[in-house]
mmCIF file with all atom_site columns, C-alpha atoms in Angstrom:
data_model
loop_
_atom_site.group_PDB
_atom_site.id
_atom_site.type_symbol
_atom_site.label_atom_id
_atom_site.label_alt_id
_atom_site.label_comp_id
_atom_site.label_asym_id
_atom_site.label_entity_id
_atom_site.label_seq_id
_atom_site.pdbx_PDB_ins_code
_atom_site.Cartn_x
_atom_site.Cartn_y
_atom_site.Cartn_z
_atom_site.occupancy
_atom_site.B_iso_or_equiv
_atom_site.pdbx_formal_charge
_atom_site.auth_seq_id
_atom_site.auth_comp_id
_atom_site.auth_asym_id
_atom_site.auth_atom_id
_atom_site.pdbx_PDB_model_num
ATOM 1   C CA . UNK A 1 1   ? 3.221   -7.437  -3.444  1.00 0.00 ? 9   UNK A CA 1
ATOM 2   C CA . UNK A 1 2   ? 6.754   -8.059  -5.026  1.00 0.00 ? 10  UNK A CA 1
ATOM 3   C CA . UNK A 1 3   ? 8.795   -10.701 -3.977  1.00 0.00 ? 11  UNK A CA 1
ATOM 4   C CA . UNK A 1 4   ? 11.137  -9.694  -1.326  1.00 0.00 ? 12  UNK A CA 1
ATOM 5   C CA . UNK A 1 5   ? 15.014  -10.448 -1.002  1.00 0.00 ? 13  UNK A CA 1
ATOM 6   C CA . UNK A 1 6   ? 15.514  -12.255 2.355   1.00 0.00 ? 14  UNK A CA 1
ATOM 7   C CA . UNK A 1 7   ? 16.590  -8.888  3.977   1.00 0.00 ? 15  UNK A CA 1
ATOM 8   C CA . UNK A 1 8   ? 13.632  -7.125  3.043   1.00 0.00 ? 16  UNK A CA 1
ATOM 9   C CA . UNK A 1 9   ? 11.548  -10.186 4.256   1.00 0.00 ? 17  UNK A CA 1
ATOM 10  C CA . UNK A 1 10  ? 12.881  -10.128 7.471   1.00 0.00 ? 18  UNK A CA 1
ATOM 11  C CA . UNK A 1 11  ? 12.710  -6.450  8.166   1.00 0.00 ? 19  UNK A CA 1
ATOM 12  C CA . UNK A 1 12  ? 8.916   -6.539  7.343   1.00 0.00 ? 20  UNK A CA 1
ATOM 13  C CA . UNK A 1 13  ? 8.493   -9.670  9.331   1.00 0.00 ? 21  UNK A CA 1
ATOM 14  C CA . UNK A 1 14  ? 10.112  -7.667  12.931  1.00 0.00 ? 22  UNK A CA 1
ATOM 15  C CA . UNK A 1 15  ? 8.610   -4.476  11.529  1.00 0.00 ? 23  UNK A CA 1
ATOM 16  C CA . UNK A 1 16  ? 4.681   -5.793  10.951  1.00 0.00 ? 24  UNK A CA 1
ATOM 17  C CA . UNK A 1 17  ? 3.853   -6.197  14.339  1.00 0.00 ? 25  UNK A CA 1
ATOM 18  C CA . UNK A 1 18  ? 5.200   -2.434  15.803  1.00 0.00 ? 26  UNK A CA 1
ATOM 19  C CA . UNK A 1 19  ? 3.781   -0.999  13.189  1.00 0.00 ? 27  UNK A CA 1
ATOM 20  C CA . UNK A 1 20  ? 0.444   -3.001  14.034  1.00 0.00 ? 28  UNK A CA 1
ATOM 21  C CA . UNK A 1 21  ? 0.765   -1.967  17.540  1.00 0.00 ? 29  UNK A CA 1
ATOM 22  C CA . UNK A 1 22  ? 1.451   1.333   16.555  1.00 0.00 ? 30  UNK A CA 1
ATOM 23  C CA . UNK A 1 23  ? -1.506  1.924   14.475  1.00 0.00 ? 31  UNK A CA 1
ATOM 24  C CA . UNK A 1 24  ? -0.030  1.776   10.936  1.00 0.00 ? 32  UNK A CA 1
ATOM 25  C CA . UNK A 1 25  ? -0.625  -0.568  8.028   1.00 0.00 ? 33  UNK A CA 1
ATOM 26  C CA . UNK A 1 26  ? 3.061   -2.219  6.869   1.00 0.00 ? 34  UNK A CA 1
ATOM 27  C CA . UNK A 1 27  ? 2.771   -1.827  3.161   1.00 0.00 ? 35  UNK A CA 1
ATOM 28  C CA . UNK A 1 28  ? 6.300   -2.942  2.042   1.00 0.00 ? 36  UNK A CA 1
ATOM 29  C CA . UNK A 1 29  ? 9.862   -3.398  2.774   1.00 0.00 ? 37  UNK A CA 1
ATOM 30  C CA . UNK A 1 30  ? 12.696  -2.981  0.297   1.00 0.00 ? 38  UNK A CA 1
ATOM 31  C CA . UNK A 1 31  ? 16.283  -3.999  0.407   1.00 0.00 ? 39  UNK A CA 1
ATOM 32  C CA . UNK A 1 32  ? 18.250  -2.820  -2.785  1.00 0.00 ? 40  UNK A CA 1
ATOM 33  C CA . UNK A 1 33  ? 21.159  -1.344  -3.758  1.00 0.00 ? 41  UNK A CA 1
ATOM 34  C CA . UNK A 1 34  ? 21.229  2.739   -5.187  1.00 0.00 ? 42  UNK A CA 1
ATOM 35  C CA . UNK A 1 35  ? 24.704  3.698   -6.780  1.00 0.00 ? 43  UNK A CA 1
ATOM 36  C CA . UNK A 1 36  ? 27.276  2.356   -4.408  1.00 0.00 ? 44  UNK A CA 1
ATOM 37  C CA . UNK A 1 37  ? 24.857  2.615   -1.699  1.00 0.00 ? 45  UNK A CA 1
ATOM 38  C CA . UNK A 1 38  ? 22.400  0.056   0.042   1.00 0.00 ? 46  UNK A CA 1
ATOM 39  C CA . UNK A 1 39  ? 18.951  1.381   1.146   1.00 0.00 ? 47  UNK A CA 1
ATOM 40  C CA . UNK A 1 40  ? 16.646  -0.661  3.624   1.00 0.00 ? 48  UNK A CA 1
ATOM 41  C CA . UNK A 1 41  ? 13.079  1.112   3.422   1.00 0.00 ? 49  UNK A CA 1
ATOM 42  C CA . UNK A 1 42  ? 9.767   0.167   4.926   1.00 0.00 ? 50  UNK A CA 1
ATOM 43  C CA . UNK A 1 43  ? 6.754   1.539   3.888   1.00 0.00 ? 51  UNK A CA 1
ATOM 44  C CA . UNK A 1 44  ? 3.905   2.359   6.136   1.00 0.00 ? 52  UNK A CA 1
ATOM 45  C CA . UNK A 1 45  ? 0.425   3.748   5.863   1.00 0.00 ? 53  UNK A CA 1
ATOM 46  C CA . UNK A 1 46  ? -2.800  4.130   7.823   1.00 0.00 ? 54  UNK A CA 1
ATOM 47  C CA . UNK A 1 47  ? -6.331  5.033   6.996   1.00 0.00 ? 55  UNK A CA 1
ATOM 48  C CA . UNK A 1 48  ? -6.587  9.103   6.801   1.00 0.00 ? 56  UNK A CA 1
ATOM 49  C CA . UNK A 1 49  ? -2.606  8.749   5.646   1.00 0.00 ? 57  UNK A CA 1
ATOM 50  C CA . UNK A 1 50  ? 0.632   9.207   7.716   1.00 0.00 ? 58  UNK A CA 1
ATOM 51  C CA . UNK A 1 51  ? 3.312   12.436  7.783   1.00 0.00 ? 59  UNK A CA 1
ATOM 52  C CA . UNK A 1 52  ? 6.551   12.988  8.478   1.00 0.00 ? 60  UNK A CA 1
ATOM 53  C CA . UNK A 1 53  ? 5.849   13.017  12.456  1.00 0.00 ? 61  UNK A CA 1
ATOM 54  C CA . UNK A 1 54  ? 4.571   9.046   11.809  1.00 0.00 ? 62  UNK A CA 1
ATOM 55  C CA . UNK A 1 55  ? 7.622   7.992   9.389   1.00 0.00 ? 63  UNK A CA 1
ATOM 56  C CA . UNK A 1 56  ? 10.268  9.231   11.999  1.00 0.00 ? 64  UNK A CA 1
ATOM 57  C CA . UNK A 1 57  ? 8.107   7.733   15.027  1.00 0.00 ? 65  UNK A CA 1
ATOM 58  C CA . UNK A 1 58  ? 8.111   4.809   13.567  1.00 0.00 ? 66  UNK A CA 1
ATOM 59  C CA . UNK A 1 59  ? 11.590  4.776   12.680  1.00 0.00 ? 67  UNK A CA 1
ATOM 60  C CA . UNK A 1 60  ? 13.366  5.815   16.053  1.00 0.00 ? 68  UNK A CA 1
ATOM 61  C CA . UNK A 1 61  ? 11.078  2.302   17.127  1.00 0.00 ? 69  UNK A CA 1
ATOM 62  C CA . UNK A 1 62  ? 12.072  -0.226  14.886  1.00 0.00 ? 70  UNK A CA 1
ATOM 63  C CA . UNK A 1 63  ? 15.835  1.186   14.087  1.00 0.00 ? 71  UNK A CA 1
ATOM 64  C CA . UNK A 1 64  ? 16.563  -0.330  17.761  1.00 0.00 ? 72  UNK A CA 1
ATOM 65  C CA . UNK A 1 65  ? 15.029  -3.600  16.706  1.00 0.00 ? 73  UNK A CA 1
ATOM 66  C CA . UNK A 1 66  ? 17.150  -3.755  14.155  1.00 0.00 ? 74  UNK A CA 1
ATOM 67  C CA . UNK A 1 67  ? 20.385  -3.055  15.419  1.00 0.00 ? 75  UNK A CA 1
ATOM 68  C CA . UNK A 1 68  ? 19.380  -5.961  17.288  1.00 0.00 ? 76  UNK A CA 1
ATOM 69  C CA . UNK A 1 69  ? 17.783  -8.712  15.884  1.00 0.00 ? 77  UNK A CA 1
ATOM 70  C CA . UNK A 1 70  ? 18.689  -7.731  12.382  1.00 0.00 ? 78  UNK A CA 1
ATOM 71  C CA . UNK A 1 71  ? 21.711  -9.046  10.316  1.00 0.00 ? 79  UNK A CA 1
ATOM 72  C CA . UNK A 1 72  ? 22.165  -6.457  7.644   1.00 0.00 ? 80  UNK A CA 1
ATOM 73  C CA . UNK A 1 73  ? 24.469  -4.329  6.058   1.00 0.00 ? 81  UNK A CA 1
ATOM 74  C CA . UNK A 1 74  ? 22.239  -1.503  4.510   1.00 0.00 ? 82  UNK A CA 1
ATOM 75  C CA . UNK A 1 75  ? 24.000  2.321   4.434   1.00 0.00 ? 83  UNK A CA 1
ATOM 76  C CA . UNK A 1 76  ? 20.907  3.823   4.749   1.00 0.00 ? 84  UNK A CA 1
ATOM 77  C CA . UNK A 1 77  ? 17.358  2.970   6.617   1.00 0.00 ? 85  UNK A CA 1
ATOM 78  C CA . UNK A 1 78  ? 14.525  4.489   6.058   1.00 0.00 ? 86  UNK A CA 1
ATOM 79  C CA . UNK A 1 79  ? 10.816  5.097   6.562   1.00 0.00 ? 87  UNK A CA 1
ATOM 80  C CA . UNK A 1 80  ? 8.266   6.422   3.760   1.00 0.00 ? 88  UNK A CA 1
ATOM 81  C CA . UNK A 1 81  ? 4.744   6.876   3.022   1.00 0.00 ? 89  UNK A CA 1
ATOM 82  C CA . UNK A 1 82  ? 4.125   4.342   -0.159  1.00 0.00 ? 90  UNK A CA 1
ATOM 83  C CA . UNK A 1 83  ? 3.057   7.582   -2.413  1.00 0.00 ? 91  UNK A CA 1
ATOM 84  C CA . UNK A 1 84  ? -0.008  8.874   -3.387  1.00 0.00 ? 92  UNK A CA 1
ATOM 85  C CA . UNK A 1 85  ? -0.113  6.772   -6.629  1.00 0.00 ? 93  UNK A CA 1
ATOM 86  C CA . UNK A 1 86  ? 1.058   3.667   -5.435  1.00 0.00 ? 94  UNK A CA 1
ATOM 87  C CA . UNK A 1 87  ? -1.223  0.868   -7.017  1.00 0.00 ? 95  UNK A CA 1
ATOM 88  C CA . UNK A 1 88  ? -3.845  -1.246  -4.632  1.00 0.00 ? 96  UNK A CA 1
ATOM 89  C CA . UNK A 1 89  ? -2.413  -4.717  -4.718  1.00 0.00 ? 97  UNK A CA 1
ATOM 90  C CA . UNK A 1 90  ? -4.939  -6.420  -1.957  1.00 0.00 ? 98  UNK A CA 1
ATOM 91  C CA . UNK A 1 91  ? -7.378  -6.219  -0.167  1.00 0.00 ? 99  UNK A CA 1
ATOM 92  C CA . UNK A 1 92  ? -6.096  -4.632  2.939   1.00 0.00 ? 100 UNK A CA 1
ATOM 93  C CA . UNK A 1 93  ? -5.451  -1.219  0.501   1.00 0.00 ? 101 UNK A CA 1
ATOM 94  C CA . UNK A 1 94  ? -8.791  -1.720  -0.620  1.00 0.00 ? 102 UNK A CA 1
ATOM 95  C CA . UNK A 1 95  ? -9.653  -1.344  3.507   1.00 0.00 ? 103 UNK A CA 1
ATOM 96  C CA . UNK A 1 96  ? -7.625  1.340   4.283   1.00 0.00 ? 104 UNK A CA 1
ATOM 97  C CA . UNK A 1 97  ? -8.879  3.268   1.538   1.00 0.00 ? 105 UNK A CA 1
ATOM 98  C CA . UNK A 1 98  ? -12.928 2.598   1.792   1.00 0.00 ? 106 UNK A CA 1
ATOM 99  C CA . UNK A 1 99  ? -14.750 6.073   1.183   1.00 0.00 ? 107 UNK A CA 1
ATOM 100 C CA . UNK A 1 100 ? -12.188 6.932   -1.567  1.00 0.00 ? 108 UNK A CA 1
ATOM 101 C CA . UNK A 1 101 ? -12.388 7.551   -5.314  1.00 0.00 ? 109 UNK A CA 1
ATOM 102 C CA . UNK A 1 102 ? -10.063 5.413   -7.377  1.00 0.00 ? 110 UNK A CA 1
ATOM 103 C CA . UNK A 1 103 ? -8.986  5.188   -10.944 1.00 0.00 ? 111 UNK A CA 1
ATOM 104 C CA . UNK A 1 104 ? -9.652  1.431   -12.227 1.00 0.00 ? 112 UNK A CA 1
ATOM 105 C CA . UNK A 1 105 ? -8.700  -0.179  -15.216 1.00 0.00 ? 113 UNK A CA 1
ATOM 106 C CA . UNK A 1 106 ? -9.974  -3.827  -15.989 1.00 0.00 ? 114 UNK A CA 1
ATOM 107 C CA . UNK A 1 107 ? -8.362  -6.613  -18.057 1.00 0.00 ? 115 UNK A CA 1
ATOM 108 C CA . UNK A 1 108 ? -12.496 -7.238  -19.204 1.00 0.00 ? 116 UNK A CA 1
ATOM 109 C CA . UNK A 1 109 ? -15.678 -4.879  -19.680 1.00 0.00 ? 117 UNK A CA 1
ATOM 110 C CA . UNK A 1 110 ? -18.274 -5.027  -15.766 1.00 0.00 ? 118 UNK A CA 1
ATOM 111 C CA . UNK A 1 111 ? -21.273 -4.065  -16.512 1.00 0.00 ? 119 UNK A CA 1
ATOM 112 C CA . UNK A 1 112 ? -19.948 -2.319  -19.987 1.00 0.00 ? 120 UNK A CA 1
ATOM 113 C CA . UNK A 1 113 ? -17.125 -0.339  -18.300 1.00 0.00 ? 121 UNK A CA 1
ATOM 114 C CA . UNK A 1 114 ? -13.372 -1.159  -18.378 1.00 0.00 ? 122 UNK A CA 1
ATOM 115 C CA . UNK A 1 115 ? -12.250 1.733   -17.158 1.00 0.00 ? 123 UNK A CA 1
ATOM 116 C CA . UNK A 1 116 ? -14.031 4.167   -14.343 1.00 0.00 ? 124 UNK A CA 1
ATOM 117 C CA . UNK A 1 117 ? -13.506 5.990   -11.496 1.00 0.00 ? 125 UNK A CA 1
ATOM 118 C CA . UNK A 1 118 ? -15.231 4.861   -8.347  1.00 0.00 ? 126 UNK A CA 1
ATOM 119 C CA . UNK A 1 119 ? -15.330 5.274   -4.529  1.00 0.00 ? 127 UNK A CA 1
ATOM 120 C CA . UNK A 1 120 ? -15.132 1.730   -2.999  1.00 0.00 ? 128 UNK A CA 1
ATOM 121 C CA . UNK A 1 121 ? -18.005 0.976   -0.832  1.00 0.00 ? 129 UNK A CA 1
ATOM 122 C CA . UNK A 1 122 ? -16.714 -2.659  0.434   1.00 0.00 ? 130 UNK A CA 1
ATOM 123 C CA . UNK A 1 123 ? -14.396 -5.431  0.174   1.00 0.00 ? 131 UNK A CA 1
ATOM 124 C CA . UNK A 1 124 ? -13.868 -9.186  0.237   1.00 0.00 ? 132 UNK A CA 1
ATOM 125 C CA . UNK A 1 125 ? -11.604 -11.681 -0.002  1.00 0.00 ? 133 UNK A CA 1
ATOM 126 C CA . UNK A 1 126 ? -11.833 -12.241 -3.698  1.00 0.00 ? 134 UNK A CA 1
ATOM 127 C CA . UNK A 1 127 ? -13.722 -8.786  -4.676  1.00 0.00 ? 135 UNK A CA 1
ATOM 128 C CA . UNK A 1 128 ? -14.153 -4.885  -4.192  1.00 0.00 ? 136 UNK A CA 1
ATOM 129 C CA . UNK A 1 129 ? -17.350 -3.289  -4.894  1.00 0.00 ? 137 UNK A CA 1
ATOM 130 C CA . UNK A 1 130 ? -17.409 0.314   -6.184  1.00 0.00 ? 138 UNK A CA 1
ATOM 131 C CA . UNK A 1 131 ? -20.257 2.928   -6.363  1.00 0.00 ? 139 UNK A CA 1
ATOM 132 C CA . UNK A 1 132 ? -19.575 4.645   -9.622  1.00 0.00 ? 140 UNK A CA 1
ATOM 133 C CA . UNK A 1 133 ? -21.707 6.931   -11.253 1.00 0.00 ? 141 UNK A CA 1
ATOM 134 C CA . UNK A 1 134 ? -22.883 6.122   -15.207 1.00 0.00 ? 142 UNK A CA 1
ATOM 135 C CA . UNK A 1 135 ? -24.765 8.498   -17.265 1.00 0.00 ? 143 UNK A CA 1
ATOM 136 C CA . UNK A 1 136 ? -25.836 11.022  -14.080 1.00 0.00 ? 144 UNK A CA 1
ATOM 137 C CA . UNK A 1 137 ? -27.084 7.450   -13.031 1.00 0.00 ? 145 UNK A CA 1
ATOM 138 C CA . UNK A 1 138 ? -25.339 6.310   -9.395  1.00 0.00 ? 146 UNK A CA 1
ATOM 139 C CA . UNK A 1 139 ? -24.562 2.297   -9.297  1.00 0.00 ? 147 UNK A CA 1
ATOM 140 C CA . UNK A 1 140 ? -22.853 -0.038  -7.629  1.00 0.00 ? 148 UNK A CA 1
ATOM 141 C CA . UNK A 1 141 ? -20.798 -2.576  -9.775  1.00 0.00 ? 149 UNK A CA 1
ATOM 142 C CA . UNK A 1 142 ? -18.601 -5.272  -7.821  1.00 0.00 ? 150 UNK A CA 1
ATOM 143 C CA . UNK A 1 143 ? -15.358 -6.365  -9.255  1.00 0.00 ? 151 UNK A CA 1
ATOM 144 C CA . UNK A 1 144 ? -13.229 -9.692  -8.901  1.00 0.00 ? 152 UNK A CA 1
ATOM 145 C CA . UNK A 1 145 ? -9.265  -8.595  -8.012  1.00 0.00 ? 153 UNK A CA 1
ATOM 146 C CA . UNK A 1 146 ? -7.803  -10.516 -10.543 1.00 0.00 ? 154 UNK A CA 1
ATOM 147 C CA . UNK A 1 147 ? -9.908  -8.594  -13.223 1.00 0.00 ? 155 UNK A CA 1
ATOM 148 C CA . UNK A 1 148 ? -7.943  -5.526  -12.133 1.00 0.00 ? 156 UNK A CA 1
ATOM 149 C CA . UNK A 1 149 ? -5.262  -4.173  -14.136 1.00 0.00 ? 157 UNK A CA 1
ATOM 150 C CA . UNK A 1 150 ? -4.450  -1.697  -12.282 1.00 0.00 ? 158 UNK A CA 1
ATOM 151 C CA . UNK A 1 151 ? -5.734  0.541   -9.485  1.00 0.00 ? 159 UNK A CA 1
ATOM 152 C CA . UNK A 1 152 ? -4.679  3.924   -7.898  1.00 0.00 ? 160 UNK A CA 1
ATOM 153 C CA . UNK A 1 153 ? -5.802  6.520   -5.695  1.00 0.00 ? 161 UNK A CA 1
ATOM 154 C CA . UNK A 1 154 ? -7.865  9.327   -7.629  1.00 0.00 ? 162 UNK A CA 1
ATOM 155 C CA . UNK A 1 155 ? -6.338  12.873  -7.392  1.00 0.00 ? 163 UNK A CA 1
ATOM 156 C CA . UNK A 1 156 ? -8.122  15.749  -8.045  1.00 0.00 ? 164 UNK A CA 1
ATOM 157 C CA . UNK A 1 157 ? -6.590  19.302  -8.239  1.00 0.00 ? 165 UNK A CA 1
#
C-alpha cells in the first residue's frame, strides 16, 4: 500500500467500514491533483470482482458521508475497480483472489523458479502458497511475501 496524504487517509478510514458492510474489499484511496483539477478516488473490490452497478452503489453511500464528516476540497469523487493488473500488495488480495492464476516474479529462485505462473491455493500472514505446474509435473511451492517482486492477476485471451 502507498502512503496516503491525510485526505486520502481519512476517506479510506469513513469509507472501510461501508464498504465492509456492504460486501466489498477497500483496496485504496487516493487524493491527488490532475491538471487544475483535484480527484478523491476509492478503490473497491470483492471476490468474483465488482461492475459499474457496485462502484455507483457504493458511491451514492459514502458521497453523503462525506459531505458530512469529510473536510475536503476535491473537484471530483470517484469510485473504481483497482484494474485488472493491479499488483497483490498483501495478504487480503492474496484472499480475495484464492482459486486464481497469477503471474509471479521473485527477488530469489523457490524451488528453482523465479518466475511462474500459479493459482494460489492458501495464504498466511507472512506467506502464499501456489500450485504451479513444472515439467507436466503439478506442485505446490509456498512463497514468503517479501520474496515477491511483483505479482498480478494472470490474463488469458
Amino acid at each position: 500500500m502507498a502512503k496516503r496524504s491525510k485526505i486520502a487517509q481519512a476517506a479510506y478510514e469513513l469509507a472501510q467500514p461501508v464498504a465492509e458492510q456492504m460486501g466489498y474489499d477497500l483496496v485504496d484511496a487516493e487524493y491527488k491533483k490532475e491538471g487544475q483539477s483535484t480527484f478523491l478516488r476509492l478503490f473497491i473490490d470483492r471476490k468474483g470482482g465488482i461492475n459499474v452497478d457496485d462502484c455507483e452503489a457504493f458511491s451514492r453511500v459514502i458521497d453523503e458521508i462525506f459531505d458530512e464528516k469529510l473536510n475536503h476540497d476535491a473537484d471530483y469523487f470517484e469510485v473504481s475497480s483497482p484494474g485488472l493488473t493491479r499488483p497483490l500488495e498483501d495478504q487480503s488480495d492474496y484472499l480475495r483472489y484464492e482459486g486464481e492464476k497469477i503471474d509471479v516474479n521473485l527477488f530469489s529462485e523457490v524451488e528453482g523458479l523465479k518466475t511462474f505462473v500459479g493459482a494460489i491455493k492458501s495464504s498466511d500472514k507472512s506467506s502464499v502458497t501456489f500450485e504451479v505446474e513444472v515439467k507436466k509435473e503439478t506442485k505446490d511451492i509456498t512463497v514468503e511475501y517479501k520474496n515477491i517482486s511483483k505479482a498480478v492477476r494472470h490474463i488469458e485471451f
